XYZ file of C-alpha atoms in Angstrom:
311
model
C -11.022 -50.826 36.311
C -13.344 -52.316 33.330
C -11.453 -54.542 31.020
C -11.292 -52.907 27.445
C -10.290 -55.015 24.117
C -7.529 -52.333 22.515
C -7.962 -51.771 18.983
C -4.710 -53.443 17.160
C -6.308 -52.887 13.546
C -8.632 -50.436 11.621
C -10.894 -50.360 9.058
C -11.192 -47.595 6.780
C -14.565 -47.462 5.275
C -13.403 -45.017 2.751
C -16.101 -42.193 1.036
C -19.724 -42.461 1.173
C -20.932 -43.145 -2.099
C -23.317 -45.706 -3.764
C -21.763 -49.502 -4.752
C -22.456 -48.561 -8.295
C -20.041 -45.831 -8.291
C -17.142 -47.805 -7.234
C -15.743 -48.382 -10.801
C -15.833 -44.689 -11.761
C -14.300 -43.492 -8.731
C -11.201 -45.577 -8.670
C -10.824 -44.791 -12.326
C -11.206 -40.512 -11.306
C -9.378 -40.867 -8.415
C -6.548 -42.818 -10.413
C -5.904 -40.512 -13.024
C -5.906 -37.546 -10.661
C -3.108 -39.341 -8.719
C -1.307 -40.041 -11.789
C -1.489 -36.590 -12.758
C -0.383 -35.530 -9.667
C 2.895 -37.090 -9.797
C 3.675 -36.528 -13.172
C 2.897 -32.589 -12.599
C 4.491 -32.066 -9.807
C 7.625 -34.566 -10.543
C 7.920 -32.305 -14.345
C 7.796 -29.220 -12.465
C 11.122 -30.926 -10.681
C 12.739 -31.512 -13.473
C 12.201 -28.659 -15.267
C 13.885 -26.321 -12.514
C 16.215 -27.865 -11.807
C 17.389 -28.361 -15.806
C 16.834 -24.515 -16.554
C 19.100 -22.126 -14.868
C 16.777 -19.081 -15.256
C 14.501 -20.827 -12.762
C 16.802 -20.774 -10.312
C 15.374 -17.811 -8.093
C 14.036 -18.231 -4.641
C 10.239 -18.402 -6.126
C 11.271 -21.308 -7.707
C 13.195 -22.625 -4.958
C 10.321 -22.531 -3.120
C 8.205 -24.038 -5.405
C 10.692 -26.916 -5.565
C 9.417 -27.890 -2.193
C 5.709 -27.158 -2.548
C 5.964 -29.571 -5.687
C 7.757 -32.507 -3.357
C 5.693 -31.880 -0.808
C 2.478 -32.189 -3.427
C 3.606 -35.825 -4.087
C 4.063 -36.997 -1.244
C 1.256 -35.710 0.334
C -0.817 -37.196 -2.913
C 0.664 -40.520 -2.116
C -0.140 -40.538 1.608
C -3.564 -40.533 1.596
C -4.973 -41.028 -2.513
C -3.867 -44.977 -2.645
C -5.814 -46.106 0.473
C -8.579 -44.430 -1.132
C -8.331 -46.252 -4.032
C -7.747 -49.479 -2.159
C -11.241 -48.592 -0.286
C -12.383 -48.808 -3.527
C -11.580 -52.002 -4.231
C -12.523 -53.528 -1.189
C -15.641 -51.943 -0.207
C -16.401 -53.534 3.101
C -13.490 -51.492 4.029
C -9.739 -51.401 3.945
C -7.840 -52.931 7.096
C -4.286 -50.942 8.229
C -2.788 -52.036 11.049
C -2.227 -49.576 14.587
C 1.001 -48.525 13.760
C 0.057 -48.260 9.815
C -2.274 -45.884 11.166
C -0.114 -43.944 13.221
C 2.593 -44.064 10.510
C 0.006 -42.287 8.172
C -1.523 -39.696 10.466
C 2.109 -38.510 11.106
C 3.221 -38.128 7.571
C -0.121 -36.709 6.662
C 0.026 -33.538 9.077
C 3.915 -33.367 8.584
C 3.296 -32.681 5.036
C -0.127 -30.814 5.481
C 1.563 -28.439 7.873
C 4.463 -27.533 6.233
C 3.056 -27.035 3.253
C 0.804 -24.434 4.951
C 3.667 -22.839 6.439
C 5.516 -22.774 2.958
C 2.334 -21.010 1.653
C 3.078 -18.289 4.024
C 6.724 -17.817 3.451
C 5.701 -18.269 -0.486
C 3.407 -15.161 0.244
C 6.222 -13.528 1.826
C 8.669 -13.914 -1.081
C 5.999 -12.479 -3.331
C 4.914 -9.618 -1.620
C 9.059 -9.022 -1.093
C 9.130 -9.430 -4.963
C 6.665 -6.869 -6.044
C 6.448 -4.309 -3.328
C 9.965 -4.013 -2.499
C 11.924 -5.166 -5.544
C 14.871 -3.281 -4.891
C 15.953 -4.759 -1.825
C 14.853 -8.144 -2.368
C 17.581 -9.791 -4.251
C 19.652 -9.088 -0.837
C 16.918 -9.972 1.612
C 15.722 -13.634 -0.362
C 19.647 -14.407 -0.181
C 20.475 -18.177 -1.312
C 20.941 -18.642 3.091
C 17.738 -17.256 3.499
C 16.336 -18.922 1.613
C 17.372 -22.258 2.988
C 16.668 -21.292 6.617
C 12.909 -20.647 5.824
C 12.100 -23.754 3.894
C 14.128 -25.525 6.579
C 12.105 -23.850 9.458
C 8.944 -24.792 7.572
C 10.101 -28.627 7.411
C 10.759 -28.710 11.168
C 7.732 -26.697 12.218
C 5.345 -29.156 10.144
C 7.267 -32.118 11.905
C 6.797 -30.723 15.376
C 3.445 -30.126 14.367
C 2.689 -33.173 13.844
C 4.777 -34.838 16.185
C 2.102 -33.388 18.764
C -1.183 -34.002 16.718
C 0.175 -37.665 16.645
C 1.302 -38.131 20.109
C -2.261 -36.779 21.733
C -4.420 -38.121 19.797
C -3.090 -42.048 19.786
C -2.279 -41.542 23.778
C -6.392 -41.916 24.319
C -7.485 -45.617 24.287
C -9.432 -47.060 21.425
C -11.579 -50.130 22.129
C -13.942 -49.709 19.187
C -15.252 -50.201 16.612
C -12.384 -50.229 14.675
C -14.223 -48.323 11.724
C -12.481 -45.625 10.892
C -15.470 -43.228 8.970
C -12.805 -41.766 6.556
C -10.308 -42.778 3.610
C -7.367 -42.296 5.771
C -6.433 -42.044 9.185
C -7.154 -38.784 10.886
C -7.357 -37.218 13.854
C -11.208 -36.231 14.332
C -12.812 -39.660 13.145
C -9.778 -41.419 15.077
C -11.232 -39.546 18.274
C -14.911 -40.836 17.604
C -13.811 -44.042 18.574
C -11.620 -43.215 21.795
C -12.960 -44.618 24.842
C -11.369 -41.692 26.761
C -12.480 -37.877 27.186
C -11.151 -36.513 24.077
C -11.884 -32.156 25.412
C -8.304 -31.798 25.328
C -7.788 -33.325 22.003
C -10.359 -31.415 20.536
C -9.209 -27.795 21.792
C -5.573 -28.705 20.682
C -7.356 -29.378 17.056
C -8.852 -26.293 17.385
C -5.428 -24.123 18.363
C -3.037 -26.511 16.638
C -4.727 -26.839 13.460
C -7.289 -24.199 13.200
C -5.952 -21.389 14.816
C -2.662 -21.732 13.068
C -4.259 -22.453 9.605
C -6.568 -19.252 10.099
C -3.217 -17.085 11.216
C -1.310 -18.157 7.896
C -4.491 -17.546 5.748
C -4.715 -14.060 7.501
C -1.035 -13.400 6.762
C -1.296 -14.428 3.351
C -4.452 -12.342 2.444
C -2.835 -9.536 3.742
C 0.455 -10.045 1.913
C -2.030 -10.755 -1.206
C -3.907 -7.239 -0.099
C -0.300 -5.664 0.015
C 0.959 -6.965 -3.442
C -2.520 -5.439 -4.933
C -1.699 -2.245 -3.736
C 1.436 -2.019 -4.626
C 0.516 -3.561 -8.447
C -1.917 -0.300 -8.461
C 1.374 1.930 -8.524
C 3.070 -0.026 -11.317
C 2.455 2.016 -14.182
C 4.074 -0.115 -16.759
C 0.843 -2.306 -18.418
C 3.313 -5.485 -18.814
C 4.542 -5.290 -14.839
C 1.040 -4.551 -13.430
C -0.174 -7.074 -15.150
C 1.883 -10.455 -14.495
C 1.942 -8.957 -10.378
C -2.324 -9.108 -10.401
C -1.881 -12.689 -11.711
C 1.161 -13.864 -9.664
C -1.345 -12.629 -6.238
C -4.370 -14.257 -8.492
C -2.725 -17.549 -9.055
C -1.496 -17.859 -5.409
C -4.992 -16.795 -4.054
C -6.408 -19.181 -5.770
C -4.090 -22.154 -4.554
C -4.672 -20.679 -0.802
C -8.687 -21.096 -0.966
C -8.704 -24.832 -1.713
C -6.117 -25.403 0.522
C -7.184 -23.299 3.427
C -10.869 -23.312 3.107
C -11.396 -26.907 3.401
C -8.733 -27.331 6.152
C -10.339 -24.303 8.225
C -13.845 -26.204 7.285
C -12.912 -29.544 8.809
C -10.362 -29.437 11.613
C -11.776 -26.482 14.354
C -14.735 -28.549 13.667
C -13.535 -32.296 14.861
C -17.736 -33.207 15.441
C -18.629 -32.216 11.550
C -20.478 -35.233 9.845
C -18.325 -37.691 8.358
C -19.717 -37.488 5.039
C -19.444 -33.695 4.532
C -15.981 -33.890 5.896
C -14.820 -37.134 3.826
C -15.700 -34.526 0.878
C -14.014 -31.639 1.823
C -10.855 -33.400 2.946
C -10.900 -34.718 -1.380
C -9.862 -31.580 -1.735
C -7.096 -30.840 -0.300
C -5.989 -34.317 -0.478
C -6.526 -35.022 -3.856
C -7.728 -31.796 -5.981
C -4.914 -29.092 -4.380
C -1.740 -31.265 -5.187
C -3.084 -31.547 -8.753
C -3.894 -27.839 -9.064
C -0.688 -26.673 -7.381
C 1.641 -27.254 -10.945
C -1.693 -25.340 -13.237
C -2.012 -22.868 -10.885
C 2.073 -21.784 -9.960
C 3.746 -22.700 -12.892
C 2.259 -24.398 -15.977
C 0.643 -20.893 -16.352
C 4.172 -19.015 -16.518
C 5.623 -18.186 -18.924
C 9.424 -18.704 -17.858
C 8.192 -22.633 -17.024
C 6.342 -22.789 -20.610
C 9.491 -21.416 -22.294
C 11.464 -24.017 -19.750
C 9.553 -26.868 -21.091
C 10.121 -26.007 -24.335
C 13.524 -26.069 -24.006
C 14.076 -29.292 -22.142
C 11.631 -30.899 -25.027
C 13.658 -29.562 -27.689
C 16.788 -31.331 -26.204
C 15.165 -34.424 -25.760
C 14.044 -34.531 -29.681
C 17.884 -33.104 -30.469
C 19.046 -36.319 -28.322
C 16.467 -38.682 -30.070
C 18.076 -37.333 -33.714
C 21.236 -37.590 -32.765
């Protein structure tokens, strides 16, 4: 057997870009994950202050908006620290491992919370007379619960094959964050296994949720077709709008990247901004800052805190 140095530490050599760029980038990049947190965390607040909101949409969107922070915070400050230190950013092995766990826990089971999301809405419009009893306060709970433990199986197996495979270098990891197709790059091991279980793990189960979605989207069109009052038709085509929209920059990018583990680094360091960075920002525009039920929510919850300030 050949003696092999084990990899104990990584460098992250962050996004291609020029040096002169550096500045601008953290200062983007910075804002957007400021943004991101203070979205998302408002959304939070404001549903759980306004007891209208209280409806399984909103439940729902209750978790998409934690799960948008976290996964905002897993990945956007060690791109920001690459930033800063642009000869790359060390993390240690179990850093590493720590990172590519909570980034697919998150990334999954926010995809699976798409599809039950698409469910809900398609149960909303197309069947609105049975689905105060089917979305039931129970139900509700067992799908977003399902959807937590399916992302952390998920990526309890993503995690476990792909740091079982040796690494003796280079420790340059060609990516902002640890991941599992530049992670393979530098395994000193045949990595065909790894790869196909990208493939079915990741890509065939982000292509079967898209799939589901579009048709529930398809579905909710048709059935918006039969509403004959203007108002109804009208806030259905841009509930299925607004949640198509949030599926393409999620999906797209992920369906782009992962049944595709040998893509160039540099295409794939810019997709993965997307989804990492642009989608968790989007995700409070696109679902609720655009309602009217959250704009009359906000409303309400500033007018209290100017009461409060009077008083």
């Amino acid at each position: 057997m050949t003696n092999m140095s084990v990899v104990t530490t990584f460098f992250l050599m962050g996004l291609p870009h020029a040096p002169a760029l550096d500045i601008p980038l953290l200062g983007i990049f910075l804002v957007i994950y400021v943004l991101t947190g203070v979205g998302n965390l408002l959304i939070l607040l404001v549903i759980k202050a306004d007891s209208h909101l209280h409806t399984p949409m909103y439940y729902f969107l209750t978790n998409l908006s934690f799960i948008d922070m976290w996964f905002s915070t897993v990945t956007v400050p060690q791109m920001l620290m690459t930033l800063v230190s642009p000869g790359g950013r060390a993390i240690s092995f179990h850093s590493c491992v720590a990172q590519l766990y909570c980034f697919h826990f998150l990334g999954s089971t926010e995809c699976f919370l798409y599809t039950v999301m698409s469910s809900d809405r398609y149960l909303a419009i197309s069947h609105p007379l049975r689905y105060a009893s089917t979305m039931s306060g129970r139900t509700c709970a067992l799908l977003a619960t399902s959807t937590w433990l399916s992302g952390s199986l998920h990526s309890a197996v993503q995690t476990t094959l792909t740091f079982r495979l040796p690494s003796c270098g280079p420790s340059q990891i060609q990516h902002y964050f640890c991941d599992a197709p530049p992670l393979l790059k530098l395994a000193c091991a045949d990595t065909s296994v790894n790869g196909m279980v990208i493939f079915v793990n990741i890509g065939v189960v982000a292509v079967g949720c898209f799939l589901l979605m579009v048709l529930a989207c398809v579905s909710i069109l048709c059935s918006t077709l039969k509403i004959r009052a203007p108002e109804g038709s009208h806030r259905a085509f841009q509930t299925c709008v607004s949640h198509c929209t949030a599926l393409l920059c999620f999906f797209v990018a992920c369906v782009f990247i992962y049944p595709r583990p040998g893509s160039r680094d540099a295409v794939a360091g810019l997709v993965a901004v997307f989804y990492t960075a642009l989608t968790p920002l989007l995700n409070p525009v696109v679902y609720t800052l655009r309602n009217k039920e959250v704009k009359k929510a906000l409303l309400k919850v500033r007018s209290k805190s100017v009461f409060t300030q009077r008083k």
